[in-house]
mmCIF file of C-alpha atoms and ligand atoms in Angstrom:
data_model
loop_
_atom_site.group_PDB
_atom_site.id
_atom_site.type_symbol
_atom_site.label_atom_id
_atom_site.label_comp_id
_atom_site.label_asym_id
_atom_site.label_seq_id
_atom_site.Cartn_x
_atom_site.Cartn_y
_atom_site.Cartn_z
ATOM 1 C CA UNK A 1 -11.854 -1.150 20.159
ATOM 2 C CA UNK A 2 -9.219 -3.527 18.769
ATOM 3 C CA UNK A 3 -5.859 -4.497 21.001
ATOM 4 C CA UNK A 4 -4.538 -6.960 19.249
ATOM 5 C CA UNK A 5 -3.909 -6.224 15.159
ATOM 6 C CA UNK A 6 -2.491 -9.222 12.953
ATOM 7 C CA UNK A 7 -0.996 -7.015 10.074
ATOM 8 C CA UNK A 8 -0.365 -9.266 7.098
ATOM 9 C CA UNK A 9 2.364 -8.131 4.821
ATOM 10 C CA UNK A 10 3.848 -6.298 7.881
ATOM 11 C CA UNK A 11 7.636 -6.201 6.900
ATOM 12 C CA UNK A 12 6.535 -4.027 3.498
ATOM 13 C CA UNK A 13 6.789 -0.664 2.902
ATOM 14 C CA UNK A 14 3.053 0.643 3.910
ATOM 15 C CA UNK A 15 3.086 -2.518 6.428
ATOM 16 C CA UNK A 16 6.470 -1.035 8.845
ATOM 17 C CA UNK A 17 5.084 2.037 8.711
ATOM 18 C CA UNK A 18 1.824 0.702 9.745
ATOM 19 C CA UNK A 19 3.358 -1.434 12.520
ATOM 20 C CA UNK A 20 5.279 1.568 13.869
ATOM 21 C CA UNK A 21 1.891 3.474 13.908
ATOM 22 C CA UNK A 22 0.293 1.466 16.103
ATOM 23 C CA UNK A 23 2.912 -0.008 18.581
ATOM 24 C CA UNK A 24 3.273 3.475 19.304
ATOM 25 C CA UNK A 25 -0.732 3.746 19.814
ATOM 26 C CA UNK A 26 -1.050 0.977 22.021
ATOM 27 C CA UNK A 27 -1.400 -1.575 19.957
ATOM 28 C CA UNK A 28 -0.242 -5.618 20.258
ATOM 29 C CA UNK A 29 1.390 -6.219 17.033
ATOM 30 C CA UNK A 30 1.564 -9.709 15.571
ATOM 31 C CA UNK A 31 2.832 -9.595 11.536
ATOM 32 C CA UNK A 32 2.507 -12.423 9.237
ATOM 33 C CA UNK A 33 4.618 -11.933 6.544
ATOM 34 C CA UNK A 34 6.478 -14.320 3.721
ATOM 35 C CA UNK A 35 9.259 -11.795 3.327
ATOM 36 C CA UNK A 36 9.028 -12.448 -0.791
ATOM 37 C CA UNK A 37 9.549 -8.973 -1.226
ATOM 38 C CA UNK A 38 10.377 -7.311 2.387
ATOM 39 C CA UNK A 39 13.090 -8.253 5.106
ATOM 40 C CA UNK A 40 13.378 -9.229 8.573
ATOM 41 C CA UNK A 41 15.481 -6.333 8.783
ATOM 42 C CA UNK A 42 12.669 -4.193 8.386
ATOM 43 C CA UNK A 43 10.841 -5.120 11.600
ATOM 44 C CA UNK A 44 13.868 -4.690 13.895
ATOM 45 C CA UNK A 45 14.066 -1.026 13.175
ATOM 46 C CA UNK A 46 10.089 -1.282 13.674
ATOM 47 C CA UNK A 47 10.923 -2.238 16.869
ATOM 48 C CA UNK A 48 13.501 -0.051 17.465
ATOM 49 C CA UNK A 49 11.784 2.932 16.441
ATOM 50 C CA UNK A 50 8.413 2.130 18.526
ATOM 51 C CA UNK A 51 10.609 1.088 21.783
ATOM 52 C CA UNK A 52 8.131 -2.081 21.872
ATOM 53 C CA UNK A 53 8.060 -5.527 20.803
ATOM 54 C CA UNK A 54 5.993 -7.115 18.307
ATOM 55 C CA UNK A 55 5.378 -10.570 17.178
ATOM 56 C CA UNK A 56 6.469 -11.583 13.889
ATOM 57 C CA UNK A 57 5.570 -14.737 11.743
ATOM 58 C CA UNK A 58 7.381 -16.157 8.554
ATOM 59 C CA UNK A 59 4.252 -17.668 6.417
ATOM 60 C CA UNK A 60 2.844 -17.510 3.362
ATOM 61 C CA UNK A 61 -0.922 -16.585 3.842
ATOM 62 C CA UNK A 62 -2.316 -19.311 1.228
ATOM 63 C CA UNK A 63 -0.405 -21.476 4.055
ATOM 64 C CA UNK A 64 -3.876 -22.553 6.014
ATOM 65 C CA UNK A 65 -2.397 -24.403 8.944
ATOM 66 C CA UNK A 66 0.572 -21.779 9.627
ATOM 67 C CA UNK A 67 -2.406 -18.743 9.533
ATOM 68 C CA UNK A 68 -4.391 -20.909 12.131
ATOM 69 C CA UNK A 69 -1.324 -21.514 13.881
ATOM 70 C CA UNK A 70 -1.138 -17.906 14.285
ATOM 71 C CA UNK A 71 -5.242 -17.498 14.806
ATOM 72 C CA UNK A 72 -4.565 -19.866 17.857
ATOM 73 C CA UNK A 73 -1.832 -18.409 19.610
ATOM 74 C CA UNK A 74 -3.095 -14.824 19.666
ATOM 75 C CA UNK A 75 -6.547 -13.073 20.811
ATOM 76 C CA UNK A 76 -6.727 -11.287 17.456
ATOM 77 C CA UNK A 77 -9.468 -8.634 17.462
ATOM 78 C CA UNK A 78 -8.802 -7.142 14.136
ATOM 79 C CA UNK A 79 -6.801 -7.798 10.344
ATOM 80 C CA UNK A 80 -5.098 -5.116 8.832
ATOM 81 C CA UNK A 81 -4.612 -7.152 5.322
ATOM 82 C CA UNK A 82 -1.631 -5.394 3.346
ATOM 83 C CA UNK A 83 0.461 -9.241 2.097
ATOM 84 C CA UNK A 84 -0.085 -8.898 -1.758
ATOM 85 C CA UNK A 85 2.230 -8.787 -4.937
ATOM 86 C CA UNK A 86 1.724 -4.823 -6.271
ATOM 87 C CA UNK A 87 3.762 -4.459 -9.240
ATOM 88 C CA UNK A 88 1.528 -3.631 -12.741
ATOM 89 C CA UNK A 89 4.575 -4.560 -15.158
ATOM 90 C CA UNK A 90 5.195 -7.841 -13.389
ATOM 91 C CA UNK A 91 1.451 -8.683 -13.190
ATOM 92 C CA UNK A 92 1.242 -8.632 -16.763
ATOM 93 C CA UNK A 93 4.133 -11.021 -17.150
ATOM 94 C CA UNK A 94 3.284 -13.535 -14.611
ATOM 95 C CA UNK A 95 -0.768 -13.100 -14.408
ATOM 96 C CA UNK A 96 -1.451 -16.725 -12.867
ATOM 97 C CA UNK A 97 1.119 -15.617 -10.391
ATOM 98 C CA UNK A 98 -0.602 -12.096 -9.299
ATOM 99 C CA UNK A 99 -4.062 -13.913 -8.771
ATOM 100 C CA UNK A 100 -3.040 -16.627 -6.529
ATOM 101 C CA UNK A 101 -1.278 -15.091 -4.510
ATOM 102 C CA UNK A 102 -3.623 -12.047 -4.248
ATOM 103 C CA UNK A 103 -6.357 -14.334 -3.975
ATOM 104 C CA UNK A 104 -5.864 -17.123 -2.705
ATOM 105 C CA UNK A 105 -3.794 -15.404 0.288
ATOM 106 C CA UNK A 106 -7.618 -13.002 0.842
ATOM 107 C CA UNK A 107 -9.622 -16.242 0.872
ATOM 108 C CA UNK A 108 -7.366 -18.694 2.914
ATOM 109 C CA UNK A 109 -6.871 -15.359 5.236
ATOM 110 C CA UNK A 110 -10.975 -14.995 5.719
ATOM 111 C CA UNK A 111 -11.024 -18.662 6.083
ATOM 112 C CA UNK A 112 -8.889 -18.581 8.580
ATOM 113 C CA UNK A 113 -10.201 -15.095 10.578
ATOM 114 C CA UNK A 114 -14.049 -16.906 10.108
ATOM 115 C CA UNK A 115 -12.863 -20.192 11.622
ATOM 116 C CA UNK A 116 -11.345 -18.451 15.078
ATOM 117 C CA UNK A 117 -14.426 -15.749 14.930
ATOM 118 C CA UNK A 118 -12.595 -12.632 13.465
ATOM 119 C CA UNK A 119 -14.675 -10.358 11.904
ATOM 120 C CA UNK A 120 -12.953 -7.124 11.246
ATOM 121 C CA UNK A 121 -10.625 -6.396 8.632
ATOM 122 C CA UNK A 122 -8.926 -3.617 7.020
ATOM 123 C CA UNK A 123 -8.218 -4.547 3.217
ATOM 124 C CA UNK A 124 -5.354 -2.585 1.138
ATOM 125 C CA UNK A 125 -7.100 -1.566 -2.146
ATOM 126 C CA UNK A 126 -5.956 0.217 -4.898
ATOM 127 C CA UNK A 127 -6.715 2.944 -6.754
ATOM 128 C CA UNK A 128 -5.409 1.572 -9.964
ATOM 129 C CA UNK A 129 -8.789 -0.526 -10.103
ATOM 130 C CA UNK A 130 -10.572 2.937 -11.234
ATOM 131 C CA UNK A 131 -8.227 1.790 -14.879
ATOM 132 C CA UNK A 132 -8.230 4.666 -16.946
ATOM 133 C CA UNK A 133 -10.394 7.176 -15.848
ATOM 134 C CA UNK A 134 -12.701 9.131 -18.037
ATOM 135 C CA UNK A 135 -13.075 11.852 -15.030
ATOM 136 C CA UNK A 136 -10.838 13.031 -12.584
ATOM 137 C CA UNK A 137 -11.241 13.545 -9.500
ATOM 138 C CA UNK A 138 -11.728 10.030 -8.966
ATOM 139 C CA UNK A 139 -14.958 8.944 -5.957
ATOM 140 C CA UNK A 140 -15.473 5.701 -4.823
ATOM 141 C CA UNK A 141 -18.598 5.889 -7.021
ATOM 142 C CA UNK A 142 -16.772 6.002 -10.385
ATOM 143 C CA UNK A 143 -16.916 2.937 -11.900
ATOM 144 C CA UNK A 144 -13.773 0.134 -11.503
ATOM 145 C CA UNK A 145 -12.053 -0.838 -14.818
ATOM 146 C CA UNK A 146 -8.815 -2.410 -14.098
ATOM 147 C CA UNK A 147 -6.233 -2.550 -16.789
ATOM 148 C CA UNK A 148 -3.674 -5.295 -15.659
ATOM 149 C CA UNK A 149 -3.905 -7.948 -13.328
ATOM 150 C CA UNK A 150 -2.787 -6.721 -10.306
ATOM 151 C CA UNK A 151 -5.808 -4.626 -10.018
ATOM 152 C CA UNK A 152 -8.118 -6.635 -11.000
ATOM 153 C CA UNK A 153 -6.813 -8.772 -8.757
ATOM 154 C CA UNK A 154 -7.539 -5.845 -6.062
ATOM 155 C CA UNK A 155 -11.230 -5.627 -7.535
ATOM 156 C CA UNK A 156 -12.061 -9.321 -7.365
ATOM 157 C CA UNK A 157 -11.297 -9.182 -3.888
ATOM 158 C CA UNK A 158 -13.146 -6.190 -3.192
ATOM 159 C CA UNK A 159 -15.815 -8.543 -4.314
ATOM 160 C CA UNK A 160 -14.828 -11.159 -2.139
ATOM 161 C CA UNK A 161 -15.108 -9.535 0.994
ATOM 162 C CA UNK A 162 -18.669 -8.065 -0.242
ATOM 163 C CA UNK A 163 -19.780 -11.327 -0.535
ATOM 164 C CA UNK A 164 -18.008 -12.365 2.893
ATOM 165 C CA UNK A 165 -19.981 -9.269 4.490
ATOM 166 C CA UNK A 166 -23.145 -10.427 2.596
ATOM 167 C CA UNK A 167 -23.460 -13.723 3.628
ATOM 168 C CA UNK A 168 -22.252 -12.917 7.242
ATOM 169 C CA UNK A 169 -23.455 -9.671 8.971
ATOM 170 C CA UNK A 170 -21.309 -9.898 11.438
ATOM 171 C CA UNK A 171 -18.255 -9.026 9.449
ATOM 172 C CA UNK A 172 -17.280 -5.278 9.244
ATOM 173 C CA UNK A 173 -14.947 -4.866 6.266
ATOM 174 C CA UNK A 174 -12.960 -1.384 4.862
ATOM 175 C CA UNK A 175 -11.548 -1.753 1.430
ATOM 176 C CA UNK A 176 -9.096 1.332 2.040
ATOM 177 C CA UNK A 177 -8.284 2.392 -2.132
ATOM 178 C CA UNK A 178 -4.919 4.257 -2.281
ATOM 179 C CA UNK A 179 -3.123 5.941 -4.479
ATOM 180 C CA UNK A 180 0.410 6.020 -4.780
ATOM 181 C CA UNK A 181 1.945 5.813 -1.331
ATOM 182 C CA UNK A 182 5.953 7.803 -1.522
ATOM 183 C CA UNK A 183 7.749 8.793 1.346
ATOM 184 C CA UNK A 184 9.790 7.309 4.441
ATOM 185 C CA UNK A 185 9.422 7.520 8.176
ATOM 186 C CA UNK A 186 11.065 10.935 9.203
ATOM 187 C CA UNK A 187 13.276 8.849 11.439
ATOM 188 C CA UNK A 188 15.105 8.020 8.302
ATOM 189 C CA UNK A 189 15.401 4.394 9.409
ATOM 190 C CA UNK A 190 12.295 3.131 7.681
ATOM 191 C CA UNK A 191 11.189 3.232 3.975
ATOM 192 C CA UNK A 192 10.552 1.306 0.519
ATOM 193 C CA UNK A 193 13.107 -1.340 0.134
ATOM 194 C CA UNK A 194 11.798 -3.441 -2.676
ATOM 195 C CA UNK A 195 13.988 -6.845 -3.913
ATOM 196 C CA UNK A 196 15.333 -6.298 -7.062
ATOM 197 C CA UNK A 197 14.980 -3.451 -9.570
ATOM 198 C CA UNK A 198 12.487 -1.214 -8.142
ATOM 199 C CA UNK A 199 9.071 -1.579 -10.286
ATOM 200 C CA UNK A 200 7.803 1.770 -9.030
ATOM 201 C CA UNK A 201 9.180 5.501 -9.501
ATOM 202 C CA UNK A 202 10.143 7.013 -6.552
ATOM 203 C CA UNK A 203 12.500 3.773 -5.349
ATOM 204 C CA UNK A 204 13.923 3.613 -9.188
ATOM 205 C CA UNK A 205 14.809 7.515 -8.661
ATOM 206 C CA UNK A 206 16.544 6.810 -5.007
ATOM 207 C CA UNK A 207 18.776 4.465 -6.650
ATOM 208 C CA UNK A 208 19.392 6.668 -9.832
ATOM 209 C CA UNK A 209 20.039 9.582 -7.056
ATOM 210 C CA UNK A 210 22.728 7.225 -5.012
ATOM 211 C CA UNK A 211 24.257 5.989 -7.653
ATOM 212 C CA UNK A 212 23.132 2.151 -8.238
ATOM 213 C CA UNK A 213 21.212 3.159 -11.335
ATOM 214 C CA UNK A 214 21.923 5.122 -14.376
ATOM 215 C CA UNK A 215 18.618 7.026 -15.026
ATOM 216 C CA UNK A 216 14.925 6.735 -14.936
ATOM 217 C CA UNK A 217 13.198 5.723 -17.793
ATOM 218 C CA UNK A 218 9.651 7.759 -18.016
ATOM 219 C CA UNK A 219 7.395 5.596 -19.376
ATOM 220 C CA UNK A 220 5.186 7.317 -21.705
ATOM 221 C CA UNK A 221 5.766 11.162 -23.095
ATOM 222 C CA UNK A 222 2.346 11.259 -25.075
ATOM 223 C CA UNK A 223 0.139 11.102 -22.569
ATOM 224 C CA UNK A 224 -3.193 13.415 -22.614
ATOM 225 C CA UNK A 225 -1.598 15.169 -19.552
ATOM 226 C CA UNK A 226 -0.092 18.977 -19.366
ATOM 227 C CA UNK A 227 3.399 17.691 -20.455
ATOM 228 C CA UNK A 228 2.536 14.522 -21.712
ATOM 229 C CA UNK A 229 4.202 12.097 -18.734
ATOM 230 C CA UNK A 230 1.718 10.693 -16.656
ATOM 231 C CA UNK A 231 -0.095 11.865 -13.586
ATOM 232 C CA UNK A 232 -0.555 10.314 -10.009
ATOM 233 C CA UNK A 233 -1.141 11.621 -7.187
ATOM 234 C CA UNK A 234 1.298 10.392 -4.206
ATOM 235 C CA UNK A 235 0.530 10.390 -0.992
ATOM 236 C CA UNK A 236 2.922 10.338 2.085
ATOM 237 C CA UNK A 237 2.706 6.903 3.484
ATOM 238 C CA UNK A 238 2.339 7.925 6.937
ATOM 239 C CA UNK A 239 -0.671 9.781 5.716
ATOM 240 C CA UNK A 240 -1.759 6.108 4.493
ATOM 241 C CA UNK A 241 -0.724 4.668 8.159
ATOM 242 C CA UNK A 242 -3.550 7.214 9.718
ATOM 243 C CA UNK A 243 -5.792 6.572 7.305
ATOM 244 C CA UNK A 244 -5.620 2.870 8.418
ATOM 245 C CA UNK A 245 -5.276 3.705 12.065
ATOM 246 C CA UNK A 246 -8.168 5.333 11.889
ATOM 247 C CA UNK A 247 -10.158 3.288 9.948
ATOM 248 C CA UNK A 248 -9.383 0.013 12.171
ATOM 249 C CA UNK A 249 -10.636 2.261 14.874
ATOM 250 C CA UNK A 250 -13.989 2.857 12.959
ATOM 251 C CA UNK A 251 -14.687 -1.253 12.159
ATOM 252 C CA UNK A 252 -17.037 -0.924 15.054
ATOM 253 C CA UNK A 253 -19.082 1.266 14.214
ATOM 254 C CA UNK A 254 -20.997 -1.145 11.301
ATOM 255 C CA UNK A 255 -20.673 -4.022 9.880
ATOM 256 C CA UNK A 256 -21.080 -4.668 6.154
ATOM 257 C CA UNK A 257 -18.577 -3.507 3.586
ATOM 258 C CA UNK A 258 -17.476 -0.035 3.232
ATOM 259 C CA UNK A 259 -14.523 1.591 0.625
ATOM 260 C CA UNK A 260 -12.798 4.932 0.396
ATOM 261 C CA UNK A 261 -10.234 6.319 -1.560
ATOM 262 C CA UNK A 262 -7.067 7.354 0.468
ATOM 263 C CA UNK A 263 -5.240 10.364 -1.545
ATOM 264 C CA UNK A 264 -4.664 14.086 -1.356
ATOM 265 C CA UNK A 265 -6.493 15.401 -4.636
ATOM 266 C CA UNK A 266 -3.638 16.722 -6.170
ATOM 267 C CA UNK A 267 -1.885 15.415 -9.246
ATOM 268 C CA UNK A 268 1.796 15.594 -10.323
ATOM 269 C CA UNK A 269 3.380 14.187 -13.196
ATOM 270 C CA UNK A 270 6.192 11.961 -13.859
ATOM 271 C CA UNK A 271 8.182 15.042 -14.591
ATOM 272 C CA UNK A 272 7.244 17.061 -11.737
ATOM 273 C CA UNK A 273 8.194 14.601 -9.825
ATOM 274 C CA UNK A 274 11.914 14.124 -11.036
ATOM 275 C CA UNK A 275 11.701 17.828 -10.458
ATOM 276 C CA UNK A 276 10.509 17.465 -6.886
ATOM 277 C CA UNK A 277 13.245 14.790 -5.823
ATOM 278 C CA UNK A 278 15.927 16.441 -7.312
ATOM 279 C CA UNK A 279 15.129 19.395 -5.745
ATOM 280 C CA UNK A 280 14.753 16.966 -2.525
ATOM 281 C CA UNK A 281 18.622 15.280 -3.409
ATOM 282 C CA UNK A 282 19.967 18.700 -4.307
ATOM 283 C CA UNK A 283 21.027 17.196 -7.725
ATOM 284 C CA UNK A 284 19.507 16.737 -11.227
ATOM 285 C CA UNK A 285 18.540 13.601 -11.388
ATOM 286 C CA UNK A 286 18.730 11.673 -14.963
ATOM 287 C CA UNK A 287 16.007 10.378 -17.244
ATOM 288 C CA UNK A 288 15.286 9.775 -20.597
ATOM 289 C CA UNK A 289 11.775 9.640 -22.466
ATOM 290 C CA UNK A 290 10.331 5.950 -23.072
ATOM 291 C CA UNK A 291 7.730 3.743 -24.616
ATOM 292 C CA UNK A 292 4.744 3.863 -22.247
ATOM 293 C CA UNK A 293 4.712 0.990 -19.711
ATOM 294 C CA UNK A 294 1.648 -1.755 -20.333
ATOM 295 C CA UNK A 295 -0.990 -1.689 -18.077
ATOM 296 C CA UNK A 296 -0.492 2.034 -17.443
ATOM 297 C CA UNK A 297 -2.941 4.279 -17.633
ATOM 298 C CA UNK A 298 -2.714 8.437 -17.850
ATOM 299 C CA UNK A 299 -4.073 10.395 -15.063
ATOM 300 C CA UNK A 300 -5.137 8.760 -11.505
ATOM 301 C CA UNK A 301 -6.063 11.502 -9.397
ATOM 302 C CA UNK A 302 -8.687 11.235 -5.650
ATOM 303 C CA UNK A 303 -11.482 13.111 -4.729
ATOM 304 C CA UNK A 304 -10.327 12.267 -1.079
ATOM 305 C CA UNK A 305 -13.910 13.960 0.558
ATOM 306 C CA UNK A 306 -15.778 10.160 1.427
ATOM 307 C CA UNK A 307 -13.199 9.819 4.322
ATOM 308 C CA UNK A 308 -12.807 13.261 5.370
ATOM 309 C CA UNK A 309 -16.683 13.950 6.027
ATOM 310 C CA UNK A 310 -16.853 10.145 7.169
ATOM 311 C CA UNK A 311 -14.172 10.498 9.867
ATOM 312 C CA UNK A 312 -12.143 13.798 9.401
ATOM 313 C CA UNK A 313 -9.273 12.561 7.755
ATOM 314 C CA UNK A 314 -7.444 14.026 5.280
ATOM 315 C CA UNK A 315 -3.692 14.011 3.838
ATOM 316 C CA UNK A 316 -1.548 16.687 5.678
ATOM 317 C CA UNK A 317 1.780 16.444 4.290
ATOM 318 C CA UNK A 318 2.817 17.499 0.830
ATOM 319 C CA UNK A 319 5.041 16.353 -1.898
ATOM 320 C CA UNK A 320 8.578 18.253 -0.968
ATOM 321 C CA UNK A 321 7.650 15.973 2.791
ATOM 322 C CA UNK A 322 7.138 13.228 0.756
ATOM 323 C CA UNK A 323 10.109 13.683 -1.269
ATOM 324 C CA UNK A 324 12.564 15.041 1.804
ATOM 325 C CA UNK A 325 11.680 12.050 3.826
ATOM 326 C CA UNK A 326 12.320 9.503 0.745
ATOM 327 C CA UNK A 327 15.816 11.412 0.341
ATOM 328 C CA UNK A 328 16.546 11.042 3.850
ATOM 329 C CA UNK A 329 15.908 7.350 4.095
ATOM 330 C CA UNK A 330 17.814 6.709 0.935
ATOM 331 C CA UNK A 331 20.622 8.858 1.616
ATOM 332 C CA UNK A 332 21.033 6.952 5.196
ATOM 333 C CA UNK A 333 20.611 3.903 3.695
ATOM 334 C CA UNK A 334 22.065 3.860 0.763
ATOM 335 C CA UNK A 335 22.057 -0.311 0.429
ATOM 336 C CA UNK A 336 18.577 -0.678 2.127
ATOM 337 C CA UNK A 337 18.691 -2.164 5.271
ATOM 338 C CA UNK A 338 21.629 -4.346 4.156
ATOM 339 C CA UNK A 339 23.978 -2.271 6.702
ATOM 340 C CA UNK A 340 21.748 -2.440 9.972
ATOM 341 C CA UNK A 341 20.730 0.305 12.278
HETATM 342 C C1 UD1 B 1 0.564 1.120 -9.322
HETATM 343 C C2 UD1 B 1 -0.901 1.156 -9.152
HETATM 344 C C3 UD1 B 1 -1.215 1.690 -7.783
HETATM 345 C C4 UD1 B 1 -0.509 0.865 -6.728
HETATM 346 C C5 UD1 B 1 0.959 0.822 -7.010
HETATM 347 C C6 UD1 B 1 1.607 -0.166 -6.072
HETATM 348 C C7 UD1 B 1 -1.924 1.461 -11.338
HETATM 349 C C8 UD1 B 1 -2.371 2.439 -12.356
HETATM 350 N N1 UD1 B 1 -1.461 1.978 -10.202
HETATM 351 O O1 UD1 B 1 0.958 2.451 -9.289
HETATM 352 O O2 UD1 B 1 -2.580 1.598 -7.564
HETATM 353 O O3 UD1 B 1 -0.721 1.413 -5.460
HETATM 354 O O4 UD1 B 1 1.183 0.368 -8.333
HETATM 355 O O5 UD1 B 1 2.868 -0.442 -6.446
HETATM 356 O O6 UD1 B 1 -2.032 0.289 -11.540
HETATM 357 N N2 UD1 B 1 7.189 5.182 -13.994
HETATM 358 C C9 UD1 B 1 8.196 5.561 -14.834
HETATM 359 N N3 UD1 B 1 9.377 4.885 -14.769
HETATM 360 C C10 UD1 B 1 9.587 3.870 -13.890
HETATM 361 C C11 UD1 B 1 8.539 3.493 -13.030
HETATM 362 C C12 UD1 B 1 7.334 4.165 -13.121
HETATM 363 O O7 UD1 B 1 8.050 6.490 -15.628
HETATM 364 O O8 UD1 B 1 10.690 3.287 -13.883
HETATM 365 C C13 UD1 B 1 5.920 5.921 -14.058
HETATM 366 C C14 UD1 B 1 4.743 5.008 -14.332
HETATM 367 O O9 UD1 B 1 4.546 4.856 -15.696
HETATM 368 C C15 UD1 B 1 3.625 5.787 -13.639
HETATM 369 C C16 UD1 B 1 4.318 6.509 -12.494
HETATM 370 O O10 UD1 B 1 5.703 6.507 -12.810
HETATM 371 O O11 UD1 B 1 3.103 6.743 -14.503
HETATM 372 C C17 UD1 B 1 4.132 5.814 -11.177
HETATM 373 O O12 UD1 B 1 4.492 4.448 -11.360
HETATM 374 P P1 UD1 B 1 4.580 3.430 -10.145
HETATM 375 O O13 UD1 B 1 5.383 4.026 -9.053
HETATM 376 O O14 UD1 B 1 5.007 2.116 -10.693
HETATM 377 O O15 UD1 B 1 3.109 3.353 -9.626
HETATM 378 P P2 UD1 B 1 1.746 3.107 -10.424
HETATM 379 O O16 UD1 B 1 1.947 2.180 -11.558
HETATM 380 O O17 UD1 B 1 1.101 4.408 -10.688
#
């Protein structure tokens, strides 16, 4: 069983969460993160939260001699690989961008893991390489046809680590495909605090419900979908953290390449959701109907079963969590984590 986990990306949104998730299961913690779209801030209240230390490094994963740096110092048994850009919008204004540093931060990272004889690795996928899906539910089975560069940029490494596994056995390798991760630590002193203008929905809404932003613009009303906006299906994001707890804790058990979806089968609209968080926030929250965003696709919904009959996960919180925990974190933290603990 793994002690030591080197979570890239660990200052992010899914990454925190993650961090928190295992410092409080036992786990040594070292994070390599760039902080391009996280904070420092972020893994203090990890910290805090867990009651433990963890080890954090500033580098950018295409950054060979830093990563071996890090390979050297610590006995790392296992990689829980989250560092990525993630934003569909952006990734089809700044394409070159999304690939290298998807990439070339998955190849210089397997580089450095072969070179120090780490062989386990936990790889954030994405559902949105399923593209637009002439089925839902979606299985792991259904074919991948990314629609934007960000997830193709997901598939081609997907294909990357296949090869890896092919051409050495010894590597065990879970491509862990989720949907759309919402949510906050029920602490309320962890959540999404993205740099900027939020790309994604649920972050755009917290600001619209504090005040920082005027409305939401739904992209796309004339979607094949019950009321035309389109559907995803979110997921809380500490249902994501098990789902990679567990599945770190299943490397062992073979090596080779193995994939799952991570989602709770249910769908909900763009609509429904502004109905769900307002709900949440106790106050109607403003939109307006919009062109449909490019790269976007209609419906993206799991058949979640591959990793329930694998290892008996499943989802186990529900949207109103999902949004009651995003409130809460917003609501304390109205400026991110701009005004410490
Ligand atoms: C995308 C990926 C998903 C990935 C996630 C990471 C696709 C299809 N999905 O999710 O795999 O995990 O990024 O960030 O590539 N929306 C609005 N107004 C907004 C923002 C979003 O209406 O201001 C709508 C979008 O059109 C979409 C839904 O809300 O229908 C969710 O959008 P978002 O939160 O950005 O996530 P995805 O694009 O679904």
């Amino acid at each position: 069983m793994p002690t030591t986990v080197l979570v890239t990306g660990g200052a992010g949104f899914i990454g925190s969460h993650t961090c928190v998730d295992l410092l409080e299961h036992g786990y040594e913690v070292v994070v390599v993160d760039n902080y391009t779209n996280s904070s420092p801030a972020a893994l203090d209240r990890v910290q805090k939260i867990a009651g433990r230390p963890l080890v954090g490094y500033v580098a950018d994963l295409r950054d060979r001699h830093a990563l071996d740096g890090v390979f050297e110092r610590h006995a790392i048994d296992a990689v829980i690989h989250f560092a990525a850009k993630k934003a569909v919008g952006e990734s089809m204004e700044i394409p070159i961008d999304y690939y290298d540093i998807n990439l070339a931060g998955t190849t210089s990272l397997l580089r450095s893991m072969h070179a120090h004889g780490v062989h386990q690795i936990v790889f954030s996928s994405s559902c949105s390489i399923y593209g637009d899906a002439v089925r839902v539910p979606l299985t792991e089975d259904d074919q991948a046809r990314p629609t934007n560069p960000y997830a193709r940029s997901k598939w081609i490494c997907e294909q990357i680590l296949r090869d890896a596994c092919e051409r050495y056995p010894e590597i065990s390798a879970i491509a862990l495909r989720y949907f759309n991760p919402i949510g906050a630590h029920p602490s309320g002193q962890l959540g999404e605090v993205p740099t900027g203008v939020p790309n994604n929905v649920v972050p755009y809404l917290m600001q619209v419900a504090v005040g920082r932003l005027e409305k939401l613009s739904v992209f796309g009303s004339d979607y094949a979908t019950p009321d035309g906006t389109a559907v995803r299906d979110y997921i809380h994001v500490l249902d994501v953290v098990a789902g990679h707890r567990v599945a770190m804790e299943h490397l062992e058990d073979e090596s080779g390449m193995r994939v799952f979806n991570l989602g709770t089968g249910v769908g909900t609209s763009v609509l429904q959701l502004v109905s769900a968080l307002s709900v949440a926030c106790g106050k109607a929250l403003p939109y307006q109907l919009a062109d449909r965003r490019p790269g976007d696709v209609a419906t993206l919904v799991a058949d979640p079963q591959r990793v329930e009959r694998a290892w008996g996960w499943q989802a186990t919180r529900d949207l109103a969590d999902m949004c009651r925990d995003a409130w809460r974190f917003q609501r304390l933290n109205p400026a991110g984590y701009l005004g410490g603990i």
